[in-house]
Short mmCIF file of C-alpha atoms in Angstrom, two decimals:
data_model
loop_
_atom_site.label_atom_id
_atom_site.label_comp_id
_atom_site.label_asym_id
_atom_site.label_seq_id
_atom_site.Cartn_x
_atom_site.Cartn_y
_atom_site.Cartn_z
CA MET D 1 -4.85 60.59 17.55
CA ILE D 2 -8.55 59.03 16.50
CA ALA D 3 -8.69 60.91 13.27
CA TYR D 4 -5.43 58.29 12.39
CA LEU D 5 -7.68 55.31 13.40
CA ILE D 6 -10.53 55.68 11.47
CA GLY D 7 -8.12 55.59 8.80
CA LEU D 8 -6.89 52.69 9.59
CA SER D 9 -10.13 51.07 9.62
CA ALA D 10 -10.57 53.54 6.19
CA GLY D 11 -7.81 51.90 5.15
CA LEU D 12 -9.30 48.21 5.79
CA VAL D 13 -12.01 48.53 2.12
CA PRO D 14 -8.50 48.96 -0.36
CA ALA D 15 -6.51 46.55 1.82
CA LEU D 16 -9.16 43.68 1.45
CA SER D 17 -9.44 44.07 -1.60
CA THR D 18 -9.19 42.33 -4.96
CA GLY D 19 -8.57 44.91 -8.11
CA PRO D 20 -6.35 44.63 -10.41
CA VAL D 21 -3.34 46.06 -8.46
CA PHE D 22 -4.39 43.09 -6.05
CA LEU D 23 -3.21 40.55 -8.43
CA THR D 24 -1.39 42.41 -10.52
CA LEU D 25 0.86 42.36 -7.22
CA VAL D 26 0.53 38.82 -5.90
CA GLN D 27 1.46 37.74 -9.43
CA ASN D 28 4.91 39.89 -9.71
CA SER D 29 5.18 38.30 -6.33
CA ILE D 30 4.95 34.96 -7.92
CA ASP D 31 7.54 35.98 -10.61
CA HIS D 32 9.88 37.27 -9.41
CA GLY D 33 10.26 37.84 -5.82
CA PHE D 34 9.17 39.66 -2.93
CA LYS D 35 12.70 42.18 -2.72
CA LYS D 36 11.30 43.11 -6.84
CA ALA D 37 7.12 42.92 -5.87
CA VAL D 38 8.92 46.13 -3.63
CA TYR D 39 9.08 48.15 -6.42
CA PHE D 40 5.32 47.65 -7.28
CA ILE D 41 4.23 48.85 -4.36
CA ILE D 42 6.11 51.90 -3.61
CA GLY D 43 4.59 52.58 -7.46
CA VAL D 44 1.36 52.48 -5.61
CA ALA D 45 2.30 54.27 -2.83
CA LEU D 46 3.53 57.22 -4.84
CA THR D 47 0.96 57.26 -7.25
CA ASP D 48 -1.97 56.90 -4.05
CA THR D 49 -0.22 59.67 -1.97
CA SER D 50 -0.72 61.89 -5.29
CA ILE D 51 -4.26 61.23 -6.34
CA ILE D 52 -4.98 62.30 -2.79
CA LEU D 53 -2.87 64.39 -2.46
CA LEU D 54 -4.51 66.28 -6.20
CA THR D 55 -7.90 65.98 -4.93
CA TRP D 56 -7.73 67.13 -1.04
CA LEU D 57 -5.80 70.28 -2.68
CA GLY D 58 -9.38 70.36 -4.98
CA LEU D 59 -7.03 70.09 -8.21
CA SER D 60 -8.92 67.38 -9.81
CA GLN D 61 -12.65 67.76 -10.21
CA LEU D 62 -13.28 64.30 -8.90
CA SER D 63 -13.08 65.40 -5.18
CA GLU D 64 -16.14 67.51 -6.08
CA GLY D 65 -17.57 64.18 -6.92
CA SER D 66 -17.91 64.20 -10.77
CA GLU D 67 -17.30 61.24 -12.72
CA PRO D 68 -14.22 60.98 -13.94
CA PRO D 69 -12.81 62.33 -17.12
CA ALA D 70 -13.48 59.83 -20.10
CA GLU D 71 -9.86 59.17 -20.61
CA LEU D 72 -9.37 57.28 -17.43
CA SER D 73 -11.98 54.93 -18.26
CA ILE D 74 -11.38 54.29 -22.29
CA GLY D 75 -7.27 54.50 -20.64
CA GLY D 76 -7.79 52.60 -18.00
CA GLY D 77 -9.45 49.71 -19.69
CA ALA D 78 -7.34 49.59 -22.67
CA LEU D 79 -4.26 49.47 -19.85
CA LEU D 80 -5.99 46.54 -18.21
CA ILE D 81 -6.65 44.61 -21.23
CA LEU D 82 -3.23 45.08 -22.20
CA PHE D 83 -1.45 43.67 -19.33
CA GLY D 84 -3.44 41.18 -19.02
CA LEU D 85 -2.68 40.26 -22.23
CA VAL D 86 1.05 39.99 -21.24
CA PHE D 87 -0.28 37.53 -18.22
CA ILE D 88 -2.38 35.59 -20.46
CA PHE D 89 1.10 35.05 -23.19
CA LYS D 90 3.50 35.43 -21.27
CA LYS D 91 6.45 32.76 -21.04
CA PRO D 92 7.75 31.51 -18.06
CA GLN D 93 11.08 32.84 -15.78
CA ASP D 94 14.46 31.37 -17.13
CA GLN D 95 16.22 29.69 -14.41
CA GLN D 96 19.05 31.55 -15.22
CA PRO D 97 20.70 34.40 -13.05
CA ALA D 98 19.58 37.50 -14.25
CA THR D 99 22.68 39.87 -15.23
CA SER D 100 23.13 43.26 -12.86
CA SER D 101 20.48 45.93 -15.68
CA SER D 102 18.53 43.54 -15.92
CA GLY D 103 17.45 43.76 -12.53
CA HIS D 104 17.50 46.87 -12.86
CA LEU D 105 15.71 47.65 -15.74
CA GLN D 106 13.22 44.62 -14.18
CA LYS D 107 12.95 46.51 -10.83
CA PHE D 108 11.67 50.20 -13.03
CA GLY D 109 9.59 48.55 -14.83
CA LEU D 110 7.51 46.94 -12.44
CA PHE D 111 8.02 50.44 -10.25
CA THR D 112 6.32 51.87 -13.64
CA GLN D 113 3.88 49.23 -14.06
CA ALA D 114 2.68 50.53 -10.77
CA ILE D 115 1.84 54.33 -11.20
CA MET D 116 -0.08 53.32 -14.66
CA LEU D 117 -1.74 51.15 -12.94
CA ASN D 118 -3.07 52.93 -10.50
CA ALA D 119 -2.95 56.70 -12.29
CA ILE D 120 -5.05 55.66 -14.76
CA ASN D 121 -7.99 53.82 -13.39
CA PRO D 122 -11.03 55.70 -12.36
CA ILE D 123 -11.84 52.80 -10.15
CA ILE D 124 -8.58 54.28 -7.96
CA TRP D 125 -9.30 58.10 -8.55
CA GLY D 126 -13.21 57.49 -7.37
CA PHE D 127 -12.16 56.07 -3.88
CA TRP D 128 -9.85 58.23 -3.44
CA ALA D 129 -11.59 60.81 -4.05
CA ALA D 130 -14.42 59.40 -1.78
CA ILE D 131 -11.96 59.62 0.91
CA SER D 132 -10.24 63.39 0.43
CA ASN D 133 -14.92 64.61 0.38
CA TYR D 134 -14.78 61.95 3.64
CA ALA D 135 -11.84 63.48 5.57
CA ILE D 136 -12.46 67.43 5.01
CA THR D 137 -16.04 66.74 5.64
CA GLU D 138 -15.52 65.06 8.88
CA PHE D 139 -12.76 66.60 10.34
CA ASN D 140 -12.24 70.36 11.05
CA ASN D 141 -8.61 70.72 10.18
CA THR D 142 -5.45 69.73 8.77
CA ALA D 143 -3.80 67.92 11.42
CA SER D 144 -6.22 65.75 11.81
CA GLU D 145 -7.12 64.74 8.12
CA LEU D 146 -3.71 63.85 7.47
CA LEU D 147 -3.55 61.33 10.55
CA PHE D 148 -6.54 60.66 8.99
CA PHE D 149 -4.97 60.22 5.13
CA ALA D 150 -1.50 58.77 7.27
CA GLY D 151 -4.09 56.55 8.56
CA VAL D 152 -5.73 54.59 5.67
CA LEU D 153 -2.15 54.62 4.05
CA ASN D 154 -0.52 52.94 6.69
CA MET D 155 -2.88 49.82 6.47
CA VAL D 156 -3.06 49.86 2.33
CA TRP D 157 0.68 49.88 2.46
CA VAL D 158 1.32 46.88 5.39
CA THR D 159 -1.10 44.62 3.97
CA ASP D 160 0.71 45.12 0.67
CA PHE D 161 3.59 43.92 1.21
CA LEU D 162 2.20 41.22 3.33
CA LYS D 163 0.65 40.05 0.46
CA ALA D 164 3.65 40.08 -1.25
CA TYR D 165 5.70 38.40 1.47
CA TYR D 166 2.75 35.54 1.31
CA ALA D 167 2.46 35.83 -2.37
CA GLN D 168 6.06 34.63 -2.68
CA LYS D 169 6.18 32.34 -0.05
CA LEU D 170 3.30 30.66 -1.28
CA ASN D 171 4.97 29.98 -4.66
CA LYS D 172 8.09 26.96 -3.80
CA TYR D 173 4.22 24.75 -2.75
CA LEU D 174 3.32 25.56 -7.20
CA ASN D 175 4.38 23.76 -9.68
CA GLU D 176 4.98 25.00 -13.21
CA LYS D 177 1.59 23.92 -14.61
CA PHE D 178 0.15 25.99 -11.81
CA LYS D 179 1.72 28.89 -11.92
CA LYS D 180 0.83 28.91 -15.80
CA TYR D 181 -2.26 28.22 -15.04
CA LEU D 182 -2.59 31.45 -12.45
CA ARG D 183 -1.16 33.90 -14.83
CA ILE D 184 -3.81 32.84 -17.37
CA GLY D 185 -6.66 32.76 -14.93
CA ILE D 186 -5.13 36.02 -13.00
CA GLY D 187 -4.74 38.13 -16.84
CA SER D 188 -8.73 36.67 -17.79
CA ILE D 189 -9.48 38.84 -15.39
CA LEU D 190 -7.78 41.42 -16.15
CA VAL D 191 -8.48 41.69 -19.40
CA ILE D 192 -12.37 41.45 -18.20
CA LEU D 193 -12.89 44.03 -15.72
CA GLY D 194 -10.92 46.45 -18.51
CA LEU D 195 -13.61 45.23 -21.30
CA LYS D 196 -16.74 46.17 -17.93
CA LEU D 197 -14.69 50.17 -17.81
CA ILE D 198 -14.69 50.28 -21.84
CA ILE D 199 -18.83 48.75 -22.27
CA GLU D 200 -19.68 50.66 -19.18
CA PHE D 201 -18.52 54.08 -20.73
CA TYR D 202 -20.07 53.64 -23.92
CA LEU D 203 -23.21 52.05 -22.89
CA LEU D 204 -23.74 54.92 -19.68
#
């Protein structure tokens, strides 16, 4: 139980961060509503869990503290730029009700977007590798390590649901002009973060 509580505390770090995943989650919740944003959250949760398993089981060099592969920096930067440009040039949602098939495609798109955004982001890999290293060195049995991971992930999942829920609530107070500038602002931040990843790779 102590390991679980420590995990909850460690989970506050990603839970309170305002990185690309947070920005994209908030924007998707405003654009598509809480119920559809849940599919984005599920995609993030699935990827986080998979990365933890990879680093914890020693299937990634990141668990030994080495530098993330170059492909992650370049690919992650390019992906952030792409998502940023989509937000910047995205047109407002039309007010016509979506068909069942388009709704399913939208949910699948949000789920896939979350997986891509997480899986190819070296910052995400670096964080979960550090979490895995801490668990391995701090706890002396598998049960405690799993409880620690459960605490971290539970904190992240709960706060992600809260972020999406309250972002949707905020939506009704925003006019279309403000939402347009919000999309452009978030998109610009994602582009800058993507460029930062790529530039840092070539400079370091």
